[in-house]
CSV table of C-alpha atoms in Angstrom, one decimal:
chain,number,residue,atom,x,y,z
A,1,MET,CA,88.9,77.1,81.8
A,2,LYS,CA,92.5,75.9,81.8
A,3,LYS,CA,94.8,78.4,83.6
A,4,PHE,CA,98.5,78.4,83.2
A,5,LYS,CA,100.9,80.4,85.3
A,6,VAL,CA,103.9,81.6,83.3
A,7,ALA,CA,107.1,83.2,84.6
A,8,SER,CA,108.2,85.8,82.1
A,9,ILE,CA,111.9,86.6,82.0
A,10,PRO,CA,112.6,89.1,79.1
A,11,GLY,CA,116.3,89.1,80.1
A,12,ASP,CA,118.6,91.2,78.0
A,13,GLY,CA,118.5,93.3,74.8
A,14,ILE,CA,115.8,92.5,72.4
A,15,GLY,CA,114.3,90.0,74.8
A,16,LYS,CA,112.6,93.0,76.4
A,17,GLU,CA,111.0,93.7,73.0
A,18,VAL,CA,110.1,90.2,71.7
A,19,VAL,CA,108.8,88.7,75.0
A,20,PRO,CA,106.0,91.4,75.3
A,21,ALA,CA,105.2,90.8,71.6
A,22,ALA,CA,104.9,87.1,72.0
A,23,THR,CA,102.9,87.6,75.3
A,24,ASP,CA,100.4,89.6,73.4
A,25,VAL,CA,100.1,86.9,70.8
A,26,LEU,CA,99.5,84.3,73.5
A,27,LYS,CA,96.8,86.4,74.9
A,28,ALA,CA,95.1,86.5,71.5
A,29,VAL,CA,95.5,82.7,71.3
A,30,SER,CA,93.8,82.3,74.6
A,31,GLU,CA,90.9,84.5,73.4
A,32,LEU,CA,90.6,82.4,70.2
A,33,HIS,CA,90.7,79.2,72.2
A,34,GLY,CA,88.1,80.3,74.7
A,35,GLY,CA,89.0,77.7,77.4
A,36,LEU,CA,92.6,78.7,78.0
A,37,SER,CA,94.1,81.5,79.9
A,38,PHE,CA,97.6,82.6,80.9
A,39,GLU,CA,98.7,84.5,84.0
A,40,PHE,CA,102.1,86.1,83.3
A,41,THR,CA,104.4,87.2,86.1
A,42,GLU,CA,107.5,89.1,85.0
A,43,PHE,CA,111.0,88.8,86.6
A,44,PRO,CA,113.8,91.3,86.0
A,45,TYR,CA,116.7,88.8,86.0
A,46,SER,CA,119.3,90.0,83.5
A,47,CYS,CA,122.7,91.5,83.1
A,48,GLU,CA,121.4,94.9,84.3
A,49,TYR,CA,120.1,93.1,87.4
A,50,TYR,CA,123.6,91.7,87.8
A,51,LEU,CA,125.2,95.2,87.7
A,52,GLU,CA,122.8,96.3,90.5
A,53,HIS,CA,122.8,93.2,92.7
A,54,GLY,CA,126.0,91.2,91.8
A,55,VAL,CA,124.0,88.1,90.7
A,56,MET,CA,122.0,87.2,87.7
A,57,MET,CA,119.1,86.3,89.9
A,58,PRO,CA,118.6,86.4,93.7
A,59,GLU,CA,119.3,83.4,96.0
A,60,GLU,CA,115.6,82.8,96.3
A,61,GLY,CA,115.0,83.1,92.5
A,62,LEU,CA,114.7,79.4,92.0
A,63,GLU,CA,112.2,79.1,94.8
A,64,ARG,CA,110.1,81.9,93.3
A,65,LEU,CA,110.1,80.2,89.8
A,66,LYS,CA,109.6,76.6,90.7
A,67,ASN,CA,105.9,76.7,91.2
A,68,PHE,CA,105.1,78.2,87.7
A,69,ASP,CA,103.8,76.0,85.0
A,70,SER,CA,106.3,77.3,82.4
A,71,ILE,CA,109.1,79.8,82.1
A,72,PHE,CA,109.1,82.1,79.1
A,73,LEU,CA,112.6,83.4,78.5
A,74,GLY,CA,113.7,86.1,76.0
A,75,ALA,CA,117.5,86.5,75.8
A,76,VAL,CA,120.4,86.2,78.2
A,77,GLY,CA,123.7,88.0,77.8
A,78,ASN,CA,125.3,91.4,77.1
A,79,ILE,CA,129.1,91.1,76.8
A,80,LYS,CA,129.4,94.9,77.2
A,81,LEU,CA,128.0,94.6,80.7
A,82,VAL,CA,128.8,91.1,82.0
A,83,PRO,CA,131.1,88.4,80.7
A,84,ASP,CA,129.1,85.6,78.9
A,85,HIS,CA,130.3,82.8,81.2
A,86,ILE,CA,128.8,84.7,84.2
A,87,SER,CA,125.5,85.7,82.6
A,88,LEU,CA,124.9,82.2,81.0
A,89,TRP,CA,125.9,80.1,84.0
A,90,GLY,CA,124.2,82.5,86.4
A,91,LEU,CA,120.8,82.4,84.8
A,92,LEU,CA,120.2,80.2,81.7
A,93,ILE,CA,122.3,77.2,82.5
A,94,LYS,CA,121.4,77.5,86.2
A,95,LEU,CA,117.7,77.2,85.4
A,96,ARG,CA,118.3,74.3,83.0
A,97,ARG,CA,120.4,72.4,85.6
A,98,GLU,CA,118.5,73.2,88.8
A,99,PHE,CA,115.1,72.6,87.2
A,100,GLU,CA,116.3,69.3,85.6
A,101,GLN,CA,115.5,70.5,82.1
A,102,GLU,CA,117.3,67.5,80.7
A,103,ILE,CA,116.0,67.6,77.1
A,104,ASN,CA,116.4,70.5,74.6
A,105,ILE,CA,114.4,70.4,71.4
A,106,ARG,CA,114.8,72.7,68.5
A,107,PRO,CA,112.9,72.4,65.2
A,108,ALA,CA,114.0,73.8,61.9
A,109,LYS,CA,111.8,73.9,58.8
A,110,VAL,CA,111.2,76.0,55.7
A,111,LEU,CA,108.8,78.9,56.4
A,112,GLN,CA,107.0,80.3,53.4
A,113,GLY,CA,108.2,83.8,52.6
A,114,ILE,CA,111.5,83.5,54.4
A,115,ARG,CA,114.3,82.9,52.0
A,116,SER,CA,116.7,80.0,52.9
A,117,PRO,CA,120.3,80.5,51.9
A,118,LEU,CA,120.1,77.1,50.3
A,119,VAL,CA,119.5,77.0,46.6
A,120,ASN,CA,117.0,74.2,47.0
A,121,PRO,CA,115.9,73.6,50.6
A,122,LYS,CA,113.2,71.0,49.5
A,123,ASP,CA,110.8,71.9,52.3
A,124,PHE,CA,112.9,70.3,55.1
A,125,ASP,CA,111.2,69.8,58.4
A,126,LEU,CA,113.4,68.4,61.2
A,127,ILE,CA,113.8,68.5,65.0
A,128,VAL,CA,117.0,68.1,67.0
A,129,VAL,CA,116.7,66.5,70.4
A,130,ARG,CA,119.7,67.5,72.4
A,131,GLU,CA,120.8,66.0,75.7
A,132,ASN,CA,120.8,69.1,77.9
A,133,SER,CA,122.3,68.3,81.2
A,134,GLU,CA,125.7,66.6,80.9
A,135,GLY,CA,127.9,65.6,78.0
A,136,GLU,CA,130.5,68.1,76.9
A,137,TYR,CA,129.0,70.9,79.0
A,138,SER,CA,129.9,69.1,82.3
A,139,GLU,CA,131.4,71.3,85.0
A,140,VAL,CA,133.9,68.6,85.9
A,141,GLY,CA,137.5,69.7,85.2
A,142,GLY,CA,139.9,72.5,86.1
A,143,ARG,CA,143.1,74.4,85.4
A,144,ILE,CA,146.5,73.9,87.0
A,145,PHE,CA,149.9,75.5,86.7
A,146,ARG,CA,150.6,78.9,85.1
A,147,GLY,CA,152.5,80.2,82.1
A,148,GLU,CA,153.7,77.7,79.5
A,149,ASP,CA,153.0,74.8,81.8
A,150,GLU,CA,149.3,75.7,82.3
A,151,ILE,CA,146.9,72.9,81.7
A,152,ALA,CA,143.2,73.0,81.2
A,153,ILE,CA,141.2,69.8,81.8
A,154,GLN,CA,137.5,69.4,80.7
A,155,ASN,CA,135.8,66.1,81.5
A,156,ASN,CA,132.8,65.1,79.4
A,157,ILE,CA,130.2,63.2,81.4
A,158,PHE,CA,127.9,60.7,79.7
A,159,SER,CA,125.6,58.6,81.9
A,160,ARG,CA,123.5,55.8,80.6
A,161,ARG,CA,120.5,57.2,82.3
A,162,GLY,CA,120.9,60.7,80.7
A,163,THR,CA,121.8,59.2,77.3
A,164,GLU,CA,118.8,56.8,77.2
A,165,ARG,CA,116.5,59.6,78.3
A,166,ALA,CA,117.4,61.8,75.4
A,167,MET,CA,117.2,58.9,72.9
A,168,ARG,CA,113.8,57.7,74.1
A,169,TYR,CA,112.5,61.2,73.9
A,170,ALA,CA,113.7,61.3,70.3
A,171,PHE,CA,112.2,58.0,69.4
A,172,GLU,CA,108.8,58.9,70.9
A,173,LEU,CA,108.8,62.2,69.1
A,174,SER,CA,109.7,60.5,65.8
A,175,SER,CA,106.9,58.0,66.3
A,176,ARG,CA,104.5,60.9,65.8
A,177,ARG,CA,106.4,62.3,62.8
A,178,GLY,CA,108.4,60.6,60.1
A,179,LYS,CA,109.5,57.6,62.0
A,180,HIS,CA,113.2,58.1,61.4
A,181,VAL,CA,115.9,58.9,64.0
A,182,THR,CA,119.5,59.9,63.3
A,183,SER,CA,122.1,59.7,65.9
A,184,ALA,CA,125.0,62.2,65.9
A,185,THR,CA,128.2,60.6,66.9
A,186,LYS,CA,132.0,60.8,66.5
A,187,SER,CA,133.1,57.4,67.6
A,188,ASN,CA,135.9,57.3,65.0
A,189,GLY,CA,137.7,60.1,66.9
A,190,ILE,CA,136.4,60.3,70.5
A,191,VAL,CA,137.2,56.9,71.8
A,192,HIS,CA,135.3,56.5,75.0
A,193,SER,CA,132.1,58.6,75.2
A,194,MET,CA,131.0,58.2,71.6
A,195,PRO,CA,131.3,54.4,71.3
A,196,PHE,CA,129.3,54.4,74.5
A,197,TRP,CA,126.8,56.7,72.9
A,198,ASP,CA,126.6,54.4,69.9
A,199,GLU,CA,126.0,51.3,72.1
A,200,VAL,CA,123.2,53.0,74.0
A,201,PHE,CA,121.6,54.1,70.7
A,202,LYS,CA,121.6,50.6,69.4
A,203,ASP,CA,120.1,49.3,72.6
A,204,VAL,CA,117.3,51.9,72.7
A,205,SER,CA,116.5,51.5,69.0
A,206,LYS,CA,115.6,47.8,69.7
A,207,GLU,CA,112.6,49.1,71.7
A,208,TYR,CA,111.3,50.9,68.6
A,209,PRO,CA,111.3,48.3,65.8
A,210,ASP,CA,109.0,50.4,63.6
A,211,ILE,CA,111.3,53.4,63.5
A,212,GLN,CA,114.2,53.5,61.0
A,213,THR,CA,117.6,54.6,62.3
A,214,ASP,CA,121.0,55.7,61.1
A,215,SER,CA,124.1,57.0,62.8
A,216,GLN,CA,126.2,59.9,61.3
A,217,HIS,CA,129.5,61.4,62.4
A,218,ILE,CA,129.0,65.0,63.5
A,219,ASP,CA,131.3,66.5,60.8
A,220,ALA,CA,129.5,64.7,58.0
A,221,LEU,CA,126.1,65.3,59.6
A,222,ALA,CA,126.8,69.0,59.7
A,223,ALA,CA,127.6,69.0,56.0
A,224,PHE,CA,124.4,67.0,55.3
A,225,PHE,CA,122.4,69.6,57.1
A,226,VAL,CA,123.5,72.0,54.4
A,227,THR,CA,123.3,69.7,51.4
A,228,HIS,CA,120.4,67.4,52.2
A,229,PRO,CA,118.4,68.7,55.2
A,230,ASP,CA,115.2,67.2,53.7
A,231,LYS,CA,116.5,63.7,54.5
A,232,PHE,CA,116.2,64.1,58.2
A,233,ASP,CA,113.3,63.7,60.6
A,234,VAL,CA,114.5,63.6,64.3
A,235,ILE,CA,118.2,63.9,65.2
A,236,VAL,CA,119.4,63.0,68.7
A,237,ALA,CA,122.7,64.5,69.8
A,238,SER,CA,124.9,65.2,72.8
A,239,ASN,CA,124.9,68.6,74.4
A,240,LEU,CA,127.7,70.1,72.2
A,241,PHE,CA,126.8,68.3,69.0
A,242,GLY,CA,123.1,69.3,69.4
A,243,ASP,CA,124.1,72.9,70.0
A,244,ILE,CA,126.1,73.0,66.8
A,245,LEU,CA,123.5,71.3,64.7
A,246,THR,CA,120.7,73.6,65.8
A,247,ASP,CA,122.6,76.7,64.9
A,248,ILE,CA,123.1,75.2,61.5
A,249,GLY,CA,119.4,74.5,61.4
A,250,ALA,CA,118.6,78.1,62.3
A,251,ALA,CA,121.0,79.3,59.6
A,252,ILE,CA,119.5,77.2,56.8
A,253,MET,CA,116.0,78.4,57.7
A,254,GLY,CA,117.2,81.9,56.9
A,255,SER,CA,117.8,83.6,60.3
A,256,VAL,CA,118.6,82.7,63.9
A,257,GLY,CA,115.9,85.3,64.7
A,258,ILE,CA,113.1,82.8,63.8
A,259,ALA,CA,114.4,79.7,65.5
A,260,PRO,CA,112.7,78.5,68.7
A,261,ALA,CA,113.7,76.1,71.5
A,262,ALA,CA,112.3,74.3,74.5
A,263,ASN,CA,114.1,73.0,77.6
A,264,ILE,CA,112.0,70.1,78.9
A,265,ASN,CA,111.7,68.8,82.4
A,266,VAL,CA,110.5,65.3,81.8
A,267,ASN,CA,109.7,64.2,85.4
A,268,GLY,CA,107.1,67.0,86.0
A,269,LYS,CA,108.9,68.2,89.2
A,270,TYR,CA,109.8,71.6,87.8
A,271,PRO,CA,108.7,74.0,85.0
A,272,SER,CA,110.0,73.6,81.5
A,273,MET,CA,111.5,76.7,79.9
A,274,PHE,CA,110.9,78.1,76.4
A,275,GLU,CA,113.3,80.4,74.7
A,276,PRO,CA,114.2,81.5,71.2
A,277,VAL,CA,117.7,80.5,69.9
A,278,HIS,CA,118.7,84.1,69.1
A,279,GLY,CA,120.8,86.2,71.5
A,280,SER,CA,120.2,89.6,72.9
A,281,ALA,CA,121.3,91.4,69.7
A,282,PRO,CA,122.7,94.6,71.3
A,283,ASP,CA,123.3,96.2,67.9
A,284,ILE,CA,119.6,96.6,67.3
A,285,ILE,CA,118.2,97.3,70.8
A,286,GLY,CA,115.6,100.0,70.8
A,287,LYS,CA,115.2,100.2,67.0
A,288,GLY,CA,111.9,98.4,67.0
A,289,ILE,CA,113.1,95.9,64.3
A,290,ALA,CA,113.8,92.8,66.4
A,291,ASN,CA,112.3,89.7,64.8
A,292,PRO,CA,109.5,88.4,67.1
A,293,ILE,CA,109.0,85.2,65.2
A,294,GLY,CA,111.5,83.1,67.1
A,295,GLN,CA,109.8,84.1,70.4
A,296,ILE,CA,106.3,83.5,68.9
A,297,TRP,CA,107.3,80.1,67.6
A,298,THR,CA,108.7,79.4,71.0
A,299,ALA,CA,105.2,80.2,72.4
A,300,LYS,CA,103.9,77.6,70.0
A,301,MET,CA,106.2,75.0,71.5
A,302,MET,CA,105.0,76.0,75.0
A,303,LEU,CA,101.4,75.4,73.8
A,304,ASP,CA,102.4,72.0,72.4
A,305,HIS,CA,104.0,71.1,75.7
A,306,ILE,CA,100.9,71.9,77.8
A,307,GLY,CA,98.8,69.7,75.5
A,308,GLU,CA,97.4,72.4,73.2
A,309,GLU,CA,98.9,71.1,70.0
A,310,GLU,CA,95.9,72.0,67.8
A,311,ILE,CA,96.0,75.7,68.7
A,312,GLY,CA,99.8,75.7,68.6
A,313,THR,CA,99.6,74.4,65.0
A,314,LEU,CA,97.1,77.0,64.1
A,315,LEU,CA,99.4,79.7,65.6
A,316,LEU,CA,102.4,78.6,63.4
A,317,ASP,CA,100.1,78.4,60.4
A,318,VAL,CA,99.1,82.0,61.0
A,319,VAL,CA,102.7,83.1,61.4
A,320,GLU,CA,103.5,81.4,58.1
A,321,SER,CA,100.6,83.1,56.4
A,322,VAL,CA,102.1,86.4,57.5
A,323,THR,CA,105.6,85.6,56.4
A,324,SER,CA,104.4,84.3,53.0
A,325,ASP,CA,102.8,87.7,52.4
A,326,GLY,CA,106.1,89.4,53.0
A,327,ILE,CA,105.3,91.0,56.4
A,328,ILE,CA,108.7,90.4,57.9
A,329,THR,CA,111.5,92.3,59.7
A,330,PRO,CA,114.7,93.6,58.1
A,331,ASP,CA,116.9,90.8,59.2
A,332,ILE,CA,115.1,88.4,56.8
A,333,GLY,CA,114.7,90.9,54.0
A,334,GLY,CA,111.6,92.8,55.0
A,335,LYS,CA,110.8,96.3,56.0
A,336,HIS,CA,108.4,95.9,58.8
A,337,THR,CA,108.8,96.6,62.5
A,338,THR,CA,108.5,94.2,65.5
A,339,LYS,CA,105.1,95.8,66.3
A,340,GLU,CA,103.8,95.6,62.7
A,341,VAL,CA,104.6,91.9,62.4
A,342,THR,CA,103.1,91.1,65.8
A,343,GLU,CA,100.0,93.1,65.2
A,344,GLU,CA,99.4,91.4,61.8
A,345,ILE,CA,99.7,88.0,63.5
A,346,ILE,CA,97.3,89.0,66.2
A,347,SER,CA,94.9,90.4,63.6
A,348,ARG,CA,94.9,87.2,61.6
A,349,LEU,CA,94.4,85.2,64.8
A,350,LYS,CA,91.3,87.3,65.7
A,351,ALA,CA,90.0,86.8,62.2
A,352,ARG,CA,89.8,83.0,62.9
A,353,THR,CA,87.2,83.5,65.6
């Protein structure tokens, strides 16, 4: 029996609704598998925790979490309670940085039964590999002076080590998929970091002669995500560019509520973290209509990461069978509740035994 210890952090808003739903699905997966079990430990770190304690998580929070196999996160942020820069940097980004989760991966594909806003999506199936630790989201910089003389300085940091790591991850991933990697750049406008990015991409690509490559400026690439998403396999991008592209990916799927993400620690020293792309959605909290698919697809990515790709693929197949039959939440044109969608997925999983 393979046993995995999972730190569950529902976080804010609908995270408290979709994390328990996805946890129930994972328990059903483990029963179907027969040789796999999960031990979940829940942590209350959230904006509500901040209001009570003055921090998003306690000083010993990282120490508590570091020995888990994975972290399963719901949503972070509630602007009505805590400013976003405090909630995100106090929990989500802190976990990413301190646990060296240097790679972020986010897939986007057509799911049967979920209407894409594109007229002809052509069954696109792509993955964005995002450098997750430096780039445009560096903390280096500051503000000086006041009034009309005030100056804000933000320094982007691109290391060869970090850039190569993201690119190699993208090439290795593509070698198991469509064998094509696209680099997101902007070297015609950003004169130092992006030509450096292009040089590193060219160097790394030489290690993978069997994989086709191309390089696209981020503005054109964003447009191509809308006009020709089926042309892409794996896209590697900097922290900011990857963030932008993956939101477009979620949008062309039909809803940010179905988009998953994984923050990967590649050296094995710390747990990786799995989270849906959607936010805390304070406007629908407590209504029972939060879309659980993003969190459940995120669970599938966690299964893949721990080496259970076969059962992970089966889970996504079951999810797609449910969506294709129109059992979906209101945000994607359905009329079903969080509970109804989750229970149908679990029922179909149990039918596979």
